[in-house]
mmCIF file of C-alpha atoms in Angstrom:
data_model
loop_
_atom_site.group_PDB
_atom_site.id
_atom_site.type_symbol
_atom_site.label_atom_id
_atom_site.label_comp_id
_atom_site.label_asym_id
_atom_site.label_seq_id
_atom_site.Cartn_x
_atom_site.Cartn_y
_atom_site.Cartn_z
ATOM 1 C CA MET V 1 -175.723 -58.515 -132.478
ATOM 2 C CA THR V 2 -172.047 -59.395 -132.024
ATOM 3 C CA ASN V 3 -170.170 -60.163 -128.810
ATOM 4 C CA SER V 4 -166.941 -61.627 -127.484
ATOM 5 C CA LYS V 5 -168.291 -65.183 -127.711
ATOM 6 C CA HIS V 6 -168.485 -65.002 -131.495
ATOM 7 C CA GLN V 7 -165.683 -66.566 -133.513
ATOM 8 C CA ILE V 8 -166.585 -64.291 -136.420
ATOM 9 C CA SER V 9 -167.919 -60.795 -135.727
ATOM 10 C CA VAL V 10 -169.087 -58.472 -138.498
ATOM 11 C CA GLN V 11 -170.107 -54.979 -137.408
ATOM 12 C CA ASP V 12 -171.541 -52.236 -139.651
ATOM 13 C CA LEU V 13 -169.545 -53.554 -142.604
ATOM 14 C CA VAL V 14 -169.537 -51.328 -145.695
ATOM 15 C CA LYS V 15 -167.768 -52.005 -148.997
ATOM 16 C CA ARG V 16 -167.728 -49.528 -151.887
ATOM 17 C CA PHE V 17 -166.181 -49.996 -155.307
ATOM 18 C CA LYS V 18 -165.280 -47.418 -157.953
ATOM 19 C CA VAL V 19 -166.677 -48.479 -161.322
ATOM 20 C CA PRO V 20 -165.749 -46.718 -164.610
ATOM 21 C CA ILE V 21 -168.826 -45.354 -166.342
ATOM 22 C CA ASP V 22 -167.392 -45.662 -169.870
ATOM 23 C CA LYS V 23 -164.406 -47.964 -170.069
ATOM 24 C CA PRO V 24 -162.356 -47.551 -173.293
ATOM 25 C CA ASN V 25 -161.978 -50.744 -175.309
ATOM 26 C CA SER V 26 -158.851 -49.748 -177.265
ATOM 27 C CA LEU V 27 -155.277 -48.743 -176.434
ATOM 28 C CA ARG V 28 -155.760 -45.364 -178.134
ATOM 29 C CA GLY V 29 -158.947 -44.767 -176.137
ATOM 30 C CA ARG V 30 -157.190 -45.554 -172.893
ATOM 31 C CA ALA V 31 -154.350 -43.185 -173.751
ATOM 32 C CA LEU V 32 -156.724 -40.361 -174.609
ATOM 33 C CA THR V 33 -158.740 -40.745 -171.419
ATOM 34 C CA LEU V 34 -155.850 -41.463 -169.091
ATOM 35 C CA GLY V 35 -156.741 -40.025 -165.703
ATOM 36 C CA LYS V 36 -160.023 -38.621 -166.995
ATOM 37 C CA LEU V 37 -162.381 -41.568 -166.698
ATOM 38 C CA ASP V 38 -165.638 -40.824 -164.956
ATOM 39 C CA GLN V 39 -166.438 -43.248 -162.201
ATOM 40 C CA ARG V 40 -169.471 -44.101 -160.201
ATOM 41 C CA GLU V 41 -169.564 -45.548 -156.735
ATOM 42 C CA PHE V 42 -171.052 -48.993 -156.287
ATOM 43 C CA LEU V 43 -172.191 -49.930 -152.785
ATOM 44 C CA ALA V 44 -171.686 -53.695 -152.576
ATOM 45 C CA LEU V 45 -172.365 -54.029 -148.833
ATOM 46 C CA ASP V 46 -174.276 -51.579 -146.672
ATOM 47 C CA LYS V 47 -173.825 -51.763 -142.870
ATOM 48 C CA VAL V 48 -173.871 -55.541 -142.608
ATOM 49 C CA SER V 49 -173.731 -56.896 -139.041
ATOM 50 C CA PHE V 50 -173.917 -60.424 -137.607
ATOM 51 C CA GLY V 51 -172.003 -62.842 -135.391
ATOM 52 C CA ILE V 52 -171.150 -66.531 -135.774
ATOM 53 C CA LYS V 53 -170.268 -68.790 -132.865
ATOM 54 C CA ARG V 54 -167.603 -71.503 -132.881
ATOM 55 C CA GLY V 55 -168.827 -74.686 -134.537
ATOM 56 C CA GLU V 56 -171.798 -73.090 -136.314
ATOM 57 C CA PHE V 57 -172.629 -74.070 -139.886
ATOM 58 C CA VAL V 58 -174.086 -70.913 -141.426
ATOM 59 C CA GLY V 59 -175.483 -70.412 -144.910
ATOM 60 C CA ILE V 60 -175.230 -67.106 -146.777
ATOM 61 C CA VAL V 61 -177.869 -66.868 -149.510
ATOM 62 C CA GLY V 62 -179.177 -64.224 -151.869
ATOM 63 C CA LYS V 63 -179.690 -63.419 -155.516
ATOM 64 C CA ASN V 64 -176.713 -62.832 -157.811
ATOM 65 C CA GLY V 65 -175.189 -59.438 -157.035
ATOM 66 C CA SER V 66 -176.488 -59.325 -153.469
ATOM 67 C CA GLY V 67 -172.951 -59.148 -151.999
ATOM 68 C CA LYS V 68 -172.349 -62.752 -150.884
ATOM 69 C CA SER V 69 -168.905 -63.270 -152.428
ATOM 70 C CA THR V 70 -167.797 -59.753 -151.454
ATOM 71 C CA LEU V 71 -168.750 -60.533 -147.863
ATOM 72 C CA LEU V 72 -166.693 -63.747 -147.855
ATOM 73 C CA LYS V 73 -163.664 -61.931 -149.279
ATOM 74 C CA LEU V 74 -163.918 -59.301 -146.557
ATOM 75 C CA ILE V 75 -164.091 -61.984 -143.871
ATOM 76 C CA ALA V 76 -161.105 -63.747 -145.477
ATOM 77 C CA GLY V 77 -159.081 -60.515 -145.591
ATOM 78 C CA ILE V 78 -158.849 -60.503 -149.394
ATOM 79 C CA TYR V 79 -160.725 -57.184 -149.466
ATOM 80 C CA GLN V 80 -160.428 -54.360 -146.955
ATOM 81 C CA PRO V 81 -163.691 -52.763 -145.772
ATOM 82 C CA SER V 82 -164.593 -49.188 -146.668
ATOM 83 C CA SER V 83 -165.844 -48.910 -143.102
ATOM 84 C CA GLY V 84 -166.940 -51.213 -140.314
ATOM 85 C CA LYS V 85 -165.110 -54.090 -138.671
ATOM 86 C CA VAL V 86 -164.507 -57.807 -139.188
ATOM 87 C CA LYS V 87 -163.019 -59.850 -136.349
ATOM 88 C CA VAL V 88 -161.982 -63.467 -136.876
ATOM 89 C CA ARG V 89 -160.659 -65.681 -134.083
ATOM 90 C CA GLY V 90 -158.896 -68.799 -135.346
ATOM 91 C CA HIS V 91 -157.198 -70.279 -138.411
ATOM 92 C CA LEU V 92 -159.333 -69.491 -141.458
ATOM 93 C CA ILE V 93 -159.218 -71.224 -144.842
ATOM 94 C CA PRO V 94 -161.108 -69.554 -147.714
ATOM 95 C CA PHE V 95 -162.380 -71.599 -150.632
ATOM 96 C CA ILE V 96 -163.760 -68.669 -152.558
ATOM 97 C CA GLU V 97 -162.427 -68.345 -156.083
ATOM 98 C CA LEU V 98 -161.247 -70.982 -158.501
ATOM 99 C CA GLY V 99 -157.502 -70.737 -159.072
ATOM 100 C CA VAL V 100 -156.556 -68.629 -156.040
ATOM 101 C CA GLY V 101 -153.158 -69.927 -154.917
ATOM 102 C CA PHE V 102 -152.729 -72.090 -158.031
ATOM 103 C CA ASN V 103 -150.081 -71.744 -160.739
ATOM 104 C CA LEU V 104 -151.366 -72.969 -164.090
ATOM 105 C CA GLU V 105 -147.826 -73.661 -165.358
ATOM 106 C CA LEU V 106 -147.127 -76.117 -162.517
ATOM 107 C CA THR V 107 -148.318 -79.702 -162.321
ATOM 108 C CA GLY V 108 -151.121 -80.888 -160.107
ATOM 109 C CA ARG V 109 -148.571 -82.371 -157.683
ATOM 110 C CA GLU V 110 -146.582 -79.133 -157.519
ATOM 111 C CA ASN V 111 -149.754 -77.128 -156.944
ATOM 112 C CA VAL V 112 -150.729 -79.377 -154.036
ATOM 113 C CA TYR V 113 -147.474 -78.510 -152.259
ATOM 114 C CA LEU V 114 -147.686 -74.829 -153.205
ATOM 115 C CA ASN V 115 -151.324 -74.357 -152.205
ATOM 116 C CA ALA V 116 -151.117 -76.406 -149.026
ATOM 117 C CA THR V 117 -148.017 -74.475 -147.942
ATOM 118 C CA LEU V 118 -149.919 -71.209 -148.404
ATOM 119 C CA MET V 119 -152.592 -72.657 -146.104
ATOM 120 C CA GLY V 120 -150.022 -73.248 -143.377
ATOM 121 C CA LEU V 121 -149.229 -76.951 -143.793
ATOM 122 C CA SER V 122 -145.643 -78.106 -143.390
ATOM 123 C CA HIS V 123 -143.874 -80.131 -146.088
ATOM 124 C CA GLN V 124 -144.009 -83.222 -143.879
ATOM 125 C CA SER V 125 -147.753 -82.797 -143.329
ATOM 126 C CA ILE V 126 -148.307 -82.476 -147.070
ATOM 127 C CA ASP V 127 -146.291 -85.657 -147.677
ATOM 128 C CA ARG V 128 -148.515 -87.471 -145.207
ATOM 129 C CA LEU V 129 -151.775 -86.114 -146.643
ATOM 130 C CA TYR V 130 -150.889 -86.185 -150.343
ATOM 131 C CA ASP V 131 -152.483 -89.546 -151.157
ATOM 132 C CA GLN V 132 -155.702 -88.565 -149.348
ATOM 133 C CA ILE V 133 -155.857 -85.312 -151.302
ATOM 134 C CA VAL V 134 -155.419 -87.082 -154.633
ATOM 135 C CA GLU V 135 -157.916 -89.814 -153.752
ATOM 136 C CA PHE V 136 -160.614 -87.328 -152.726
ATOM 137 C CA ALA V 137 -160.062 -85.259 -155.892
ATOM 138 C CA GLU V 138 -160.065 -88.407 -158.080
ATOM 139 C CA LEU V 139 -157.126 -87.064 -160.097
ATOM 140 C CA GLY V 140 -154.553 -89.844 -159.744
ATOM 141 C CA ASP V 141 -153.951 -90.043 -163.516
ATOM 142 C CA PHE V 142 -153.530 -86.281 -163.915
ATOM 143 C CA MET V 143 -151.277 -85.159 -161.067
ATOM 144 C CA GLU V 144 -148.171 -84.936 -163.286
ATOM 145 C CA GLN V 145 -149.950 -82.791 -165.878
ATOM 146 C CA LYS V 146 -149.840 -79.007 -165.818
ATOM 147 C CA LEU V 147 -152.852 -77.373 -164.238
ATOM 148 C CA LYS V 148 -153.595 -75.369 -167.401
ATOM 149 C CA ASN V 149 -154.705 -78.659 -168.961
ATOM 150 C CA TYR V 150 -157.275 -79.272 -166.192
ATOM 151 C CA SER V 151 -160.947 -78.573 -166.649
ATOM 152 C CA SER V 152 -162.588 -76.123 -164.232
ATOM 153 C CA GLY V 153 -164.238 -79.053 -162.457
ATOM 154 C CA MET V 154 -160.879 -80.789 -161.974
ATOM 155 C CA GLN V 155 -159.363 -77.622 -160.531
ATOM 156 C CA VAL V 156 -162.264 -77.253 -158.097
ATOM 157 C CA ARG V 157 -161.915 -80.851 -156.933
ATOM 158 C CA LEU V 158 -158.202 -80.406 -156.316
ATOM 159 C CA ALA V 159 -158.568 -77.043 -154.548
ATOM 160 C CA PHE V 160 -161.357 -78.254 -152.277
ATOM 161 C CA SER V 161 -159.531 -81.484 -151.466
ATOM 162 C CA ILE V 162 -156.527 -79.450 -150.311
ATOM 163 C CA ALA V 163 -158.611 -76.983 -148.327
ATOM 164 C CA ILE V 164 -160.384 -79.587 -146.211
ATOM 165 C CA ARG V 165 -157.058 -81.150 -145.191
ATOM 166 C CA ALA V 166 -155.704 -77.920 -143.707
ATOM 167 C CA ASN V 167 -157.201 -78.429 -140.215
ATOM 168 C CA ALA V 168 -158.796 -75.008 -140.243
ATOM 169 C CA ASP V 169 -160.906 -73.613 -137.425
ATOM 170 C CA ILE V 170 -163.026 -71.760 -139.998
ATOM 171 C CA LEU V 171 -163.940 -72.707 -143.567
ATOM 172 C CA LEU V 172 -165.365 -70.220 -146.068
ATOM 173 C CA ILE V 173 -166.913 -72.047 -149.012
ATOM 174 C CA ASP V 174 -168.393 -70.333 -152.063
ATOM 175 C CA GLU V 175 -170.522 -72.473 -154.404
ATOM 176 C CA VAL V 176 -168.247 -75.522 -154.387
ATOM 177 C CA LEU V 177 -171.144 -77.775 -155.410
ATOM 178 C CA ALA V 178 -171.995 -75.710 -158.481
ATOM 179 C CA VAL V 179 -169.019 -76.927 -160.522
ATOM 180 C CA GLY V 180 -168.302 -80.521 -159.530
ATOM 181 C CA ASP V 181 -169.983 -83.597 -160.972
ATOM 182 C CA SER V 182 -172.466 -85.736 -159.022
ATOM 183 C CA SER V 183 -169.761 -88.017 -157.619
ATOM 184 C CA PHE V 184 -167.752 -85.093 -156.282
ATOM 185 C CA GLN V 185 -170.879 -83.404 -154.948
ATOM 186 C CA GLN V 186 -171.670 -86.514 -152.917
ATOM 187 C CA LYS V 187 -168.152 -86.464 -151.471
ATOM 188 C CA CYS V 188 -168.668 -82.843 -150.460
ATOM 189 C CA LEU V 189 -171.957 -83.728 -148.782
ATOM 190 C CA ASP V 190 -170.271 -86.573 -146.907
ATOM 191 C CA TYR V 191 -167.621 -84.101 -145.756
ATOM 192 C CA PHE V 192 -170.306 -81.662 -144.606
ATOM 193 C CA TYR V 193 -171.791 -84.435 -142.460
ATOM 194 C CA GLN V 194 -168.384 -84.982 -140.872
ATOM 195 C CA VAL V 195 -167.675 -81.316 -140.246
ATOM 196 C CA LYS V 196 -171.057 -80.847 -138.532
ATOM 197 C CA GLN V 197 -169.863 -83.261 -135.847
ATOM 198 C CA SER V 198 -166.712 -81.199 -135.215
ATOM 199 C CA ASP V 199 -165.965 -77.743 -133.816
ATOM 200 C CA THR V 200 -165.165 -76.360 -137.265
ATOM 201 C CA THR V 201 -167.046 -73.194 -138.154
ATOM 202 C CA VAL V 202 -168.367 -73.162 -141.713
ATOM 203 C CA ILE V 203 -169.802 -70.328 -143.795
ATOM 204 C CA LEU V 204 -171.328 -71.687 -146.980
ATOM 205 C CA VAL V 205 -172.521 -69.571 -149.902
ATOM 206 C CA THR V 206 -174.917 -71.484 -152.136
ATOM 207 C CA HIS V 207 -178.059 -71.197 -154.240
ATOM 208 C CA ASP V 208 -179.070 -74.739 -153.302
ATOM 209 C CA MET V 209 -181.681 -74.367 -150.568
ATOM 210 C CA SER V 210 -181.811 -78.126 -149.951
ATOM 211 C CA ILE V 211 -178.165 -77.951 -148.816
ATOM 212 C CA VAL V 212 -178.955 -74.999 -146.554
ATOM 213 C CA GLU V 213 -181.872 -76.834 -144.928
ATOM 214 C CA GLN V 214 -179.905 -80.072 -144.605
ATOM 215 C CA PHE V 215 -176.690 -78.790 -143.034
ATOM 216 C CA CYS V 216 -176.944 -75.226 -141.773
ATOM 217 C CA ASP V 217 -177.744 -74.264 -138.202
ATOM 218 C CA ARG V 218 -178.752 -70.764 -139.305
ATOM 219 C CA ALA V 219 -178.888 -68.817 -142.526
ATOM 220 C CA ILE V 220 -178.480 -65.177 -143.527
ATOM 221 C CA LEU V 221 -180.333 -63.661 -146.481
ATOM 222 C CA LEU V 222 -178.625 -60.785 -148.302
ATOM 223 C CA ASP V 223 -180.619 -58.499 -150.566
ATOM 224 C CA GLN V 224 -178.994 -55.595 -152.414
ATOM 225 C CA GLY V 225 -176.015 -55.522 -150.081
ATOM 226 C CA LYS V 226 -177.983 -55.587 -146.840
ATOM 227 C CA VAL V 227 -178.884 -58.276 -144.336
ATOM 228 C CA SER V 228 -182.551 -58.748 -145.098
ATOM 229 C CA LYS V 229 -183.206 -61.610 -142.706
ATOM 230 C CA VAL V 230 -181.451 -63.957 -140.268
ATOM 231 C CA GLY V 231 -183.252 -67.092 -139.177
ATOM 232 C CA SER V 232 -183.707 -70.830 -139.390
ATOM 233 C CA PRO V 233 -182.666 -72.577 -142.621
ATOM 234 C CA LYS V 234 -186.298 -73.348 -143.447
ATOM 235 C CA GLU V 235 -187.436 -69.766 -142.904
ATOM 236 C CA ILE V 236 -184.590 -68.289 -144.946
ATOM 237 C CA SER V 237 -185.066 -70.871 -147.700
ATOM 238 C CA LEU V 238 -188.692 -69.812 -148.125
ATOM 239 C CA SER V 239 -187.749 -66.126 -148.063
ATOM 240 C CA TYR V 240 -184.996 -66.635 -150.647
ATOM 241 C CA GLN V 241 -187.274 -68.527 -153.028
ATOM 242 C CA ALA V 242 -190.003 -65.937 -152.567
ATOM 243 C CA LEU V 243 -187.465 -63.237 -153.444
ATOM 244 C CA ASN V 244 -186.504 -65.133 -156.594
ATOM 245 C CA PHE V 245 -190.158 -65.350 -157.620
ATOM 246 C CA GLY V 246 -190.457 -61.579 -157.304
ATOM 247 C CA LEU V 247 -192.471 -61.426 -154.079
ATOM 248 C CA ARG V 248 -191.386 -58.524 -151.895
ATOM 249 C CA LEU V 249 -189.907 -59.714 -148.623
ATOM 250 C CA GLU V 250 -192.099 -57.411 -146.586
ATOM 251 C CA ASP V 251 -195.160 -59.100 -148.124
ATOM 252 C CA GLN V 252 -194.265 -62.374 -146.428
ATOM 253 C CA THR V 253 -195.090 -61.091 -142.971
ATOM 254 C CA VAL V 254 -198.758 -60.575 -143.760
ATOM 255 C CA SER V 255 -201.385 -63.177 -143.035
ATOM 256 C CA GLY V 256 -201.825 -64.093 -146.664
ATOM 257 C CA LYS V 257 -205.270 -62.515 -146.881
ATOM 258 C CA HIS V 258 -205.358 -60.125 -149.832
ATOM 259 C CA HIS V 259 -207.568 -57.190 -150.699
ATOM 260 C CA LEU V 260 -208.668 -56.518 -154.242
ATOM 261 C CA VAL V 261 -205.915 -55.509 -156.607
ATOM 262 C CA SER V 262 -207.320 -54.195 -159.885
ATOM 263 C CA ASN V 263 -209.722 -54.455 -162.835
ATOM 264 C CA ARG V 264 -213.074 -54.917 -161.171
ATOM 265 C CA LEU V 265 -216.380 -55.410 -162.983
ATOM 266 C CA LYS V 266 -219.556 -55.116 -160.901
ATOM 267 C CA ALA V 267 -223.244 -55.313 -161.746
ATOM 268 C CA LYS V 268 -226.663 -55.185 -160.075
ATOM 269 C CA ASN V 269 -229.937 -56.627 -161.200
ATOM 270 C CA ASP V 270 -233.143 -54.606 -161.408
ATOM 271 C CA GLN V 271 -233.896 -55.231 -157.751
ATOM 272 C CA GLY V 272 -230.511 -53.875 -156.695
ATOM 273 C CA ASP V 273 -229.211 -57.292 -155.617
ATOM 274 C CA GLU V 274 -225.476 -57.215 -155.216
ATOM 275 C CA VAL V 275 -222.644 -59.582 -154.320
ATOM 276 C CA SER V 276 -219.185 -58.182 -153.599
ATOM 277 C CA ILE V 277 -215.962 -60.167 -153.370
ATOM 278 C CA ILE V 278 -214.160 -58.770 -150.338
ATOM 279 C CA THR V 279 -210.934 -60.715 -150.174
ATOM 280 C CA GLY V 280 -209.367 -64.118 -150.711
ATOM 281 C CA GLY V 281 -206.226 -66.179 -150.506
ATOM 282 C CA VAL V 282 -204.599 -69.582 -150.275
ATOM 283 C CA VAL V 283 -205.425 -71.518 -147.108
ATOM 284 C CA VAL V 284 -203.267 -74.191 -145.487
ATOM 285 C CA ASP V 285 -204.409 -75.762 -142.211
ATOM 286 C CA ASN V 286 -207.177 -73.144 -142.041
ATOM 287 C CA GLN V 287 -204.650 -70.283 -142.142
ATOM 288 C CA TYR V 288 -204.148 -67.748 -144.922
ATOM 289 C CA CYS V 289 -200.702 -67.786 -146.516
ATOM 290 C CA ASN V 290 -199.139 -66.493 -149.716
ATOM 291 C CA GLN V 291 -196.551 -69.210 -150.250
ATOM 292 C CA VAL V 292 -196.757 -72.992 -150.136
ATOM 293 C CA GLN V 293 -194.380 -75.862 -150.702
ATOM 294 C CA PHE V 294 -194.772 -78.043 -153.776
ATOM 295 C CA GLY V 295 -196.985 -81.037 -152.986
ATOM 296 C CA GLN V 296 -198.636 -79.312 -150.045
ATOM 297 C CA SER V 297 -202.406 -79.682 -149.924
ATOM 298 C CA ILE V 298 -204.021 -76.268 -150.414
ATOM 299 C CA SER V 299 -207.435 -74.684 -150.538
ATOM 300 C CA LEU V 300 -208.592 -71.393 -151.994
ATOM 301 C CA ARG V 301 -210.821 -69.212 -149.827
ATOM 302 C CA LEU V 302 -213.073 -66.344 -150.897
ATOM 303 C CA GLU V 303 -214.906 -63.925 -148.655
ATOM 304 C CA CYS V 304 -217.979 -62.205 -150.096
ATOM 305 C CA LEU V 305 -220.684 -59.835 -148.943
ATOM 306 C CA SER V 306 -224.156 -60.516 -150.352
ATOM 307 C CA SER V 307 -227.370 -58.537 -150.291
ATOM 308 C CA VAL V 308 -229.324 -61.383 -151.850
ATOM 309 C CA SER V 309 -230.342 -64.966 -151.072
ATOM 310 C CA GLN V 310 -230.251 -66.996 -154.262
ATOM 311 C CA GLN V 311 -228.319 -69.561 -156.226
ATOM 312 C CA CYS V 312 -225.092 -68.533 -157.910
ATOM 313 C CA SER V 313 -221.967 -69.894 -159.533
ATOM 314 C CA ILE V 314 -218.338 -68.956 -158.939
ATOM 315 C CA GLY V 315 -215.572 -69.149 -161.513
ATOM 316 C CA ILE V 316 -211.869 -69.058 -160.687
ATOM 317 C CA GLY V 317 -209.056 -68.576 -163.170
ATOM 318 C CA ILE V 318 -205.442 -69.415 -162.336
ATOM 319 C CA TYR V 319 -202.811 -67.490 -164.318
ATOM 320 C CA ASP V 320 -199.032 -67.855 -164.394
ATOM 321 C CA SER V 321 -196.429 -65.092 -164.109
ATOM 322 C CA LYS V 322 -196.577 -64.597 -167.899
ATOM 323 C CA ASN V 323 -200.315 -63.890 -167.675
ATOM 324 C CA GLN V 324 -201.287 -67.141 -169.376
ATOM 325 C CA TYR V 325 -204.670 -68.583 -168.406
ATOM 326 C CA LEU V 326 -203.774 -72.019 -167.071
ATOM 327 C CA ILE V 327 -206.612 -73.571 -165.089
ATOM 328 C CA ASP V 328 -210.353 -73.038 -164.863
ATOM 329 C CA LEU V 329 -212.275 -73.931 -161.711
ATOM 330 C CA ASN V 330 -216.034 -73.399 -161.874
ATOM 331 C CA SER V 331 -218.767 -74.454 -159.498
ATOM 332 C CA LYS V 332 -221.019 -75.094 -162.514
ATOM 333 C CA HIS V 333 -218.880 -78.098 -163.438
ATOM 334 C CA THR V 334 -219.707 -79.767 -160.140
ATOM 335 C CA LYS V 335 -223.429 -79.788 -161.040
ATOM 336 C CA ARG V 336 -224.107 -78.392 -157.598
ATOM 337 C CA ALA V 337 -225.551 -74.920 -157.157
ATOM 338 C CA LEU V 338 -224.188 -72.615 -154.481
ATOM 339 C CA ASP V 339 -226.901 -71.099 -152.310
ATOM 340 C CA LEU V 340 -225.958 -67.599 -151.282
ATOM 341 C CA LYS V 341 -227.329 -66.127 -148.073
ATOM 342 C CA LYS V 342 -227.492 -62.497 -147.113
ATOM 343 C CA GLY V 343 -224.496 -61.199 -145.207
ATOM 344 C CA ARG V 344 -220.832 -62.184 -145.090
ATOM 345 C CA ILE V 345 -220.037 -65.496 -146.784
ATOM 346 C CA ILE V 346 -216.904 -67.641 -146.816
ATOM 347 C CA VAL V 347 -216.415 -70.008 -149.761
ATOM 348 C CA ASP V 348 -213.708 -72.718 -149.631
ATOM 349 C CA ILE V 349 -212.560 -74.411 -152.835
ATOM 350 C CA ASN V 350 -210.509 -77.618 -152.620
ATOM 351 C CA PRO V 351 -209.048 -78.595 -156.018
ATOM 352 C CA GLU V 352 -208.548 -82.371 -155.955
ATOM 353 C CA GLY V 353 -205.223 -83.686 -157.217
ATOM 354 C CA LEU V 354 -203.943 -80.251 -158.279
ATOM 355 C CA GLN V 355 -200.170 -80.042 -157.817
ATOM 356 C CA LEU V 356 -198.954 -76.785 -159.299
ATOM 357 C CA ASN V 357 -195.237 -76.810 -160.051
ATOM 358 C CA PRO V 358 -192.998 -74.163 -158.417
ATOM 359 C CA GLY V 359 -193.749 -70.689 -159.709
ATOM 360 C CA LYS V 360 -195.797 -67.558 -159.173
ATOM 361 C CA TYR V 361 -199.560 -67.521 -159.821
ATOM 362 C CA ARG V 362 -202.448 -65.047 -159.641
ATOM 363 C CA ILE V 363 -206.148 -65.639 -159.155
ATOM 364 C CA ALA V 364 -209.109 -64.075 -160.961
ATOM 365 C CA VAL V 365 -212.611 -64.638 -159.529
ATOM 366 C CA GLY V 366 -216.127 -64.069 -160.841
ATOM 367 C CA VAL V 367 -219.499 -64.505 -159.103
ATOM 368 C CA TYR V 368 -222.571 -64.987 -161.346
ATOM 369 C CA ASN V 369 -226.296 -65.441 -160.772
ATOM 370 C CA SER V 370 -228.306 -68.351 -162.181
ATOM 371 C CA SER V 371 -228.960 -66.390 -165.396
ATOM 372 C CA GLY V 372 -225.274 -65.687 -165.960
ATOM 373 C CA LEU V 373 -225.325 -62.074 -164.801
ATOM 374 C CA THR V 374 -222.004 -60.978 -163.365
ATOM 375 C CA PHE V 375 -222.437 -59.951 -159.756
ATOM 376 C CA ASP V 376 -218.723 -59.269 -159.310
ATOM 377 C CA TYR V 377 -215.536 -60.040 -161.191
ATOM 378 C CA VAL V 378 -211.999 -59.283 -160.042
ATOM 379 C CA GLU V 379 -209.150 -59.911 -162.450
ATOM 380 C CA ASN V 380 -206.363 -59.768 -159.834
ATOM 381 C CA LEU V 381 -207.747 -60.876 -156.506
ATOM 382 C CA PHE V 382 -204.535 -62.286 -155.025
ATOM 383 C CA GLU V 383 -201.177 -63.832 -155.859
ATOM 384 C CA PHE V 384 -199.310 -66.753 -154.343
ATOM 385 C CA ILE V 385 -196.161 -68.741 -155.021
ATOM 386 C CA VAL V 386 -195.354 -72.449 -154.948
ATOM 387 C CA LEU V 387 -191.852 -73.118 -153.636
ATOM 388 C CA GLY V 388 -189.624 -76.061 -154.413
ATOM 389 C CA ALA V 389 -187.011 -77.433 -156.792
ATOM 390 C CA GLU V 390 -187.391 -76.518 -160.453
ATOM 391 C CA ARG V 391 -189.733 -78.763 -162.440
ATOM 392 C CA TRP V 392 -190.813 -78.764 -166.041
ATOM 393 C CA GLY V 393 -194.343 -77.995 -167.128
ATOM 394 C CA LEU V 394 -197.306 -76.621 -165.228
ATOM 395 C CA ILE V 395 -198.460 -79.429 -162.956
ATOM 396 C CA SER V 396 -197.172 -82.735 -161.619
ATOM 397 C CA VAL V 397 -199.473 -85.745 -161.702
ATOM 398 C CA ASP V 398 -199.126 -88.854 -159.566
ATOM 399 C CA SER V 399 -198.791 -91.905 -161.789
ATOM 400 C CA VAL V 400 -198.082 -95.636 -161.729
ATOM 401 C CA TRP V 401 -195.278 -96.874 -163.958
ATOM 402 C CA GLU V 402 -194.968 -100.398 -165.291
ATOM 403 C CA LEU V 403 -192.173 -101.780 -167.428
ATOM 404 C CA ASN V 404 -193.077 -104.682 -169.724
ATOM 405 C CA SER V 405 -190.509 -106.408 -171.862
ATOM 406 C CA ASN V 406 -191.200 -108.786 -174.716
ATOM 407 C CA VAL V 407 -188.331 -111.084 -175.513
#
């Protein structure tokens, strides 16, 4: 997984922390329990291995607490590993925590010289780059004020502006876009475009999958301190969003075709006629899948086994993750009867204009004869998720907007 060609090599990296089980919240309590506190071991990273080549732009993603920031601090040398190895070849600049290398009692100007010196820049180089740093950070009116009077966003802008001027071979960036305003975020994106054209190696930790897909060459998904997946930005983006929606990662490798889950109600008529729902799922381009992108055209497919040839109706209920009944699809509403034949039957349903917003959904299905008798009903036939940026409400509807003004 790692070799001599990698600029960053991480091999079997393990990081453990000792965490007090019951931390006293008073001076007296601390004195009484001095040296007697029970501790538990927290495994932040568990045998993490990967390699990054020179010039690669790699995203590290995962849910909160998955070990992303701990991993960056180990690569930067801020933490020492419990076991395993980290090898870094080149001049590395970490942009990991707000305030690292800053003195809140010094002015913005003084902190520029202090922080840039810690990053290896000479005084002459800082003199030459000072105006560029201030211009990028948009803090010209505040550079003579003490840093303790800066907002967190102002401190981030200043720290990042210094870091990108340090001519590093490797940049470690942790959620820089999460704090800055839209103007600063655009400047960061413009910088990312520039750095992709250079030989600079970048490791970016972010929850913004659009940034991962736009800039990264590869991405690494961490889950509970382990490398769960390494792959293309698109692949990892889908896996990360699926993980956030509560879908197990191992479920994503299946075809999308689901067997019955629970709560089944079956019936036969007096002649013993029977229809059984075998399986079902979401279909895209005639392939089963369990996750789709928002706006993607989808179909629902059911597979049934029938011992009867007669007309029937099929009802489908779509529920959200909170078990709320959201949408009803029923063949009766089309005023067109479905003619069942004996044997195995495939039924495709194409909801027109249905654009479910990102979220997790489950499907309930019922098959009924012309008299309303329930042949088969399955409350939880299958689940699927819609991936994409957060939106409000249940569905999105295409619309035409017109603005009329009366003067």
